[in-house]
Amino acid sequence: MFFPRIFQKGINWVSRSKVSVTGAIIVGILLPVLTVSFLFDYLGFIQNPYFGFLLYVLMAPLFVLGLILIFVGTVLLPGREDLGTYTVEYLREQLSRPGRYTRVRRLIYFTVAITLFCVFLVGIVSYGTFRYTASNSFCGQFCHKVMQPQYVAYKNSPHSKVACVECHFGKDATWAERSKFTGIKQLFAVATNSYSRPILSPIDVLRPGRKTCEECHRPEKFQGFMLYSKDKFLYDKNNTKVQTIMIMKVGSGDLEGRNAHGIHWHVSEAQQVYYKAANRARTLITEVKIVEKGKKDVVFERIGGLPDDEIDISAQKRNKLRKMDCVDCHNRPTHIFLSPDEAIDQKITADIIPRYLPYIKRQAVEAVTQDYGSLQMAKIQISRRLQDWYRENYPELIQKKPGLLEKAIQGTIKAYEENVFPDMRVTWGTYKSFLGHKNGSGCFRCHGKLREKKTGRIVSSDCNLCHIVLARDQIKPDIIKILKGNDQR
Ligand code: HEC
Ligand code: HEC
Ligand code: HEC
Ligand code: HEC
Ligand code: HEC
């Protein structure tokens, strides 16, 4: 009987050293558990993010360790009998006797098969581990509390179907770069509770770059105008709807640079825009340089001094000249946090908060902008605030249609919990978008703030440079009639 004998021999080998026995026990216990777990994970039976962590980050490496221990114990560490000489002597003995090669061959086959099997297992295990640490559930849910603001905002964004790693690594990232993101340092910070709250933005580690976005969007390939429209609701009794309609001069970042113009001119191939900032958040821009092949650099510098209290000397020293890319304007393509007004407007537009409840815009904004300390407290207090106010001011309406107020309360809570995360100290305005020019930020970090060194020409902040405003916070603007054509619904 070949197999039982070889099995017996295997056990004999392993039992020669305590190290390999330990390894064998680990492998013996984990092999069936892992096999079943892999199967469950593969078939998608278990979605819990901690399951993946247990499987790929704890059990799988432990299993590999077991295999290594067996190897070390049997091959490298001599036990009762020196295995090395044992094997060599055995081979010499066998080879010197013609006609008895069969057993040697079997031994060799057996060793090769076991080695291949182990390499195969280690391969699956490390691939699994890598895939898991690169998955959305690891990024967004395992570090549950830490990533929650980013994860929730992402889930509600147009990019909710794009994996975290597709933006944060891209395709070209090396192993070393990737491991920075899924890195031990971050896990350590989470384990020791030493991470920053909120997580600071912009990020230094694997900030999405042009190549990442250009996997899917290519500003040199689209051009021209884009219509911008936004609905808002006033603070009056009827929550009157007003509309802003603009034509955005998106232009193009033409591939050869011949036609680069408008907003996407900044990402043209023909010339590069570099800038330098005096603080970590990159809101205080002190210098801009346009570099074009075959031409002299055009340098712009800041008009007037910097506000003293906002300069961050260490950041100023650390910050280098940065080449402008997509993320310098689109810094919130997926982790979109709204202002209280925008959040409530969005819920009213989607009829999640009923528009026909008098003063609901005003009352909802008032309710979500209080400081509650925790999400639980916020839910209770928002509900109480709205109930109290409507009971006092519209008792009959609430009695006749209690569902209306209940719907408004749920919608208001939703607006709050999608944007405010007391655990991570993320509140209204923590993460600012650079896409527009709210409070002089975004585009107005440069436009209107810089002057060309040589000619004194100011980087324009003309209201028609980037967009043409067709209607601004107007009730039923005329332009809507034109845009709708014959459709007068
Ligand atoms: C569409 C691309 C995209 C996807 C998908 C994406 N991110 Fe981001 N993420 C960004 C950009 C852009 C920034 C801002 C980078 C900067 O300004 O330096 C960012 C920033 C962050 C930050 C820093 C804090 C902040 O808000 O600026 C964290 C944390 C983060 N992302 C986690 C995640 C997680 C977790 C996922 C998946 C659930 C994810 N990201 C998916 C593009 C993306
Ligand atoms: C894997 C593909 C993919 C990647 C990578 C990607 N996007 Fe997108 N992006 C999409 C899809 C899909 C949409 C949704 C289109 C829609 O809803 O009309 C979108 C929408 C957008 C929009 C319009 C959002 C809106 O409010 O309508 C912007 C702006 C945008 N992406 C910018 C970026 C930027 C900047 C990056 C790089 C950080 C990026 N995208 C990376 C696929 C991608
Ligand atoms: C100078 C700032 C700036 C830079 C740099 C920039 N964009 Fe934009 N982009 C804008 C603005 C402003 C719009 C107009 C749309 C808006 O206001 O939402 C826009 C529009 C877009 C849209 C269309 C969005 C939609 O709703 O359909 C996409 C996609 C996009 N940009 C991708 C990119 C990519 C990819 C890059 C980098 C290669 C990039 N942009 C660089 C400012 C910028
Ligand atoms: C880092 C600085 C910086 C930021 C931030 C910035 N710009 Fe610019 N922008 C410039 C410079 C410099 C020029 C060239 C000015 C010149 O030559 O007079 C320019 C030119 C433009 C032009 C004219 C391009 C043409 O057709 O020649 C538009 C439109 C524009 N920017 C829109 C925007 C918008 C929209 C944003 C915000 C989303 C923005 N910019 C943010 C530096 C910046
Ligand atoms: C450098 C380019 C640039 C210049 C100059 C500029 N804007 Fe804007 N503006 C933008 C962008 C980009 C947005 C935001 C689009 C978005 O949010 O997607 C915006 C948004 C707006 C909005 C809409 C905000 C809302 O609530 O919906 C108004 C109104 C506006 N700008 C008015 C002005 C006025 C008035 C001026 C002149 C003082 C001006 N802009 C100059 C780029 C510019």
JSON list of C-alpha atoms and ligand atoms in Angstrom, two decimals, residues 261-263 265-266 275 285 288 300 324 329 434-435 442-443 445-447 457 459 465-466, ligand 4:
[
{"chain": "A", "resi": 261, "resn": "HIS", "atom": "CA", "xyz": [-9.90, 76.83, -23.67]},
{"chain": "A", "resi": 262, "resn": "GLY", "atom": "CA", "xyz": [-12.42, 77.55, -20.96]},
{"chain": "A", "resi": 263, "resn": "ILE", "atom": "CA", "xyz": [-12.44, 75.84, -17.59]},
{"chain": "A", "resi": 265, "resn": "TRP", "atom": "CA", "xyz": [-7.79, 74.82, -20.12]},
{"chain": "A", "resi": 266, "resn": "HIS", "atom": "CA", "xyz": [-5.94, 74.14, -16.82]},
{"chain": "A", "resi": 275, "resn": "TYR", "atom": "CA", "xyz": [1.00, 76.40, -7.96]},
{"chain": "A", "resi": 285, "resn": "ILE", "atom": "CA", "xyz": [-2.14, 80.16, -2.98]},
{"chain": "A", "resi": 288, "resn": "VAL", "atom": "CA", "xyz": [1.29, 80.22, -9.97]},
{"chain": "A", "resi": 300, "resn": "PHE", "atom": "CA", "xyz": [1.88, 85.07, -11.18]},
{"chain": "A", "resi": 324, "resn": "MET", "atom": "CA", "xyz": [-2.54, 71.27, -11.09]},
{"chain": "A", "resi": 329, "resn": "CYS", "atom": "CA", "xyz": [-10.94, 71.53, -8.61]},
{"chain": "A", "resi": 434, "resn": "PHE", "atom": "CA", "xyz": [-13.08, 73.67, -4.63]},
{"chain": "A", "resi": 435, "resn": "LEU", "atom": "CA", "xyz": [-15.41, 73.54, -7.61]},
{"chain": "A", "resi": 442, "resn": "GLY", "atom": "CA", "xyz": [-12.26, 77.21, -4.84]},
{"chain": "A", "resi": 443, "resn": "CYS", "atom": "CA", "xyz": [-11.61, 79.09, -8.07]},
{"chain": "A", "resi": 445, "resn": "ARG", "atom": "CA", "xyz": [-8.03, 80.98, -4.49]},
{"chain": "A", "resi": 446, "resn": "CYS", "atom": "CA", "xyz": [-6.34, 82.18, -7.70]},
{"chain": "A", "resi": 447, "resn": "HIS", "atom": "CA", "xyz": [-8.83, 84.15, -9.74]},
{"chain": "A", "resi": 457, "resn": "ARG", "atom": "CA", "xyz": [-2.25, 91.54, -15.43]},
{"chain": "A", "resi": 459, "resn": "VAL", "atom": "CA", "xyz": [-5.98, 86.52, -13.18]},
{"chain": "A", "resi": 465, "resn": "LEU", "atom": "CA", "xyz": [-15.18, 84.25, -17.57]},
{"chain": "A", "resi": 466, "resn": "CYS", "atom": "CA", "xyz": [-16.40, 80.85, -16.36]},
{"chain": "B", "resi": 4, "resn": "HEC", "atom": "C1", "xyz": [-4.06, 77.44, -8.94]},
{"chain": "B", "resi": 4, "resn": "HEC", "atom": "C2", "xyz": [-4.66, 78.62, -9.45]},
{"chain": "B", "resi": 4, "resn": "HEC", "atom": "C3", "xyz": [-5.98, 78.52, -10.18]},
{"chain": "B", "resi": 4, "resn": "HEC", "atom": "C4", "xyz": [-7.14, 77.94, -9.73]},
{"chain": "B", "resi": 4, "resn": "HEC", "atom": "C5", "xyz": [-7.40, 77.25, -8.40]},
{"chain": "B", "resi": 4, "resn": "HEC", "atom": "C6", "xyz": [-8.12, 78.13, -10.77]},
{"chain": "B", "resi": 4, "resn": "HEC", "atom": "N1", "xyz": [-7.57, 78.79, -11.83]},
{"chain": "B", "resi": 4, "resn": "HEC", "atom": "FE1", "xyz": [-8.48, 79.27, -13.58]},
{"chain": "B", "resi": 4, "resn": "HEC", "atom": "N2", "xyz": [-6.76, 80.10, -14.29]},
{"chain": "B", "resi": 4, "resn": "HEC", "atom": "C7", "xyz": [-5.60, 80.22, -13.55]},
{"chain": "B", "resi": 4, "resn": "HEC", "atom": "C8", "xyz": [-4.62, 80.93, -14.38]},
{"chain": "B", "resi": 4, "resn": "HEC", "atom": "C9", "xyz": [-3.20, 81.28, -13.94]},
{"chain": "B", "resi": 4, "resn": "HEC", "atom": "C10", "xyz": [-5.24, 81.23, -15.60]},
{"chain": "B", "resi": 4, "resn": "HEC", "atom": "C11", "xyz": [-4.66, 81.97, -16.79]},
{"chain": "B", "resi": 4, "resn": "HEC", "atom": "C12", "xyz": [-4.88, 83.42, -16.56]},
{"chain": "B", "resi": 4, "resn": "HEC", "atom": "C13", "xyz": [-4.37, 84.29, -17.68]},
{"chain": "B", "resi": 4, "resn": "HEC", "atom": "O1", "xyz": [-3.61, 83.84, -18.51]},
{"chain": "B", "resi": 4, "resn": "HEC", "atom": "O2", "xyz": [-4.79, 85.45, -17.66]},
{"chain": "B", "resi": 4, "resn": "HEC", "atom": "C14", "xyz": [-6.60, 80.69, -15.51]},
{"chain": "B", "resi": 4, "resn": "HEC", "atom": "C15", "xyz": [-7.51, 80.77, -16.54]},
{"chain": "B", "resi": 4, "resn": "HEC", "atom": "C16", "xyz": [-8.84, 80.35, -16.44]},
{"chain": "B", "resi": 4, "resn": "HEC", "atom": "C17", "xyz": [-9.82, 80.48, -17.48]},
{"chain": "B", "resi": 4, "resn": "HEC", "atom": "C18", "xyz": [-9.60, 81.08, -18.87]},
{"chain": "B", "resi": 4, "resn": "HEC", "atom": "C19", "xyz": [-9.01, 80.00, -19.78]},
{"chain": "B", "resi": 4, "resn": "HEC", "atom": "C20", "xyz": [-8.90, 80.43, -21.21]},
{"chain": "B", "resi": 4, "resn": "HEC", "atom": "O3", "xyz": [-9.83, 80.19, -21.97]},
{"chain": "B", "resi": 4, "resn": "HEC", "atom": "O4", "xyz": [-7.85, 80.98, -21.54]},
{"chain": "B", "resi": 4, "resn": "HEC", "atom": "C21", "xyz": [-10.99, 79.94, -16.99]},
{"chain": "B", "resi": 4, "resn": "HEC", "atom": "C22", "xyz": [-12.32, 79.84, -17.73]},
{"chain": "B", "resi": 4, "resn": "HEC", "atom": "C23", "xyz": [-10.75, 79.50, -15.65]},
{"chain": "B", "resi": 4, "resn": "HEC", "atom": "N3", "xyz": [-9.43, 79.76, -15.35]},
{"chain": "B", "resi": 4, "resn": "HEC", "atom": "C24", "xyz": [-11.68, 78.90, -14.82]},
{"chain": "B", "resi": 4, "resn": "HEC", "atom": "C25", "xyz": [-11.42, 78.41, -13.53]},
{"chain": "B", "resi": 4, "resn": "HEC", "atom": "C26", "xyz": [-12.40, 77.77, -12.69]},
{"chain": "B", "resi": 4, "resn": "HEC", "atom": "C27", "xyz": [-13.85, 77.53, -13.03]},
{"chain": "B", "resi": 4, "resn": "HEC", "atom": "C28", "xyz": [-11.78, 77.44, -11.53]},
{"chain": "B", "resi": 4, "resn": "HEC", "atom": "C29", "xyz": [-12.36, 76.76, -10.31]},
{"chain": "B", "resi": 4, "resn": "HEC", "atom": "C30", "xyz": [-13.14, 75.56, -10.50]},
{"chain": "B", "resi": 4, "resn": "HEC", "atom": "C31", "xyz": [-10.39, 77.87, -11.66]},
{"chain": "B", "resi": 4, "resn": "HEC", "atom": "N4", "xyz": [-10.22, 78.44, -12.88]},
{"chain": "B", "resi": 4, "resn": "HEC", "atom": "C32", "xyz": [-9.43, 77.67, -10.68]},
{"chain": "B", "resi": 4, "resn": "HEC", "atom": "C33", "xyz": [-5.35, 79.74, -12.30]},
{"chain": "B", "resi": 4, "resn": "HEC", "atom": "C34", "xyz": [-6.27, 79.05, -11.51]}
]
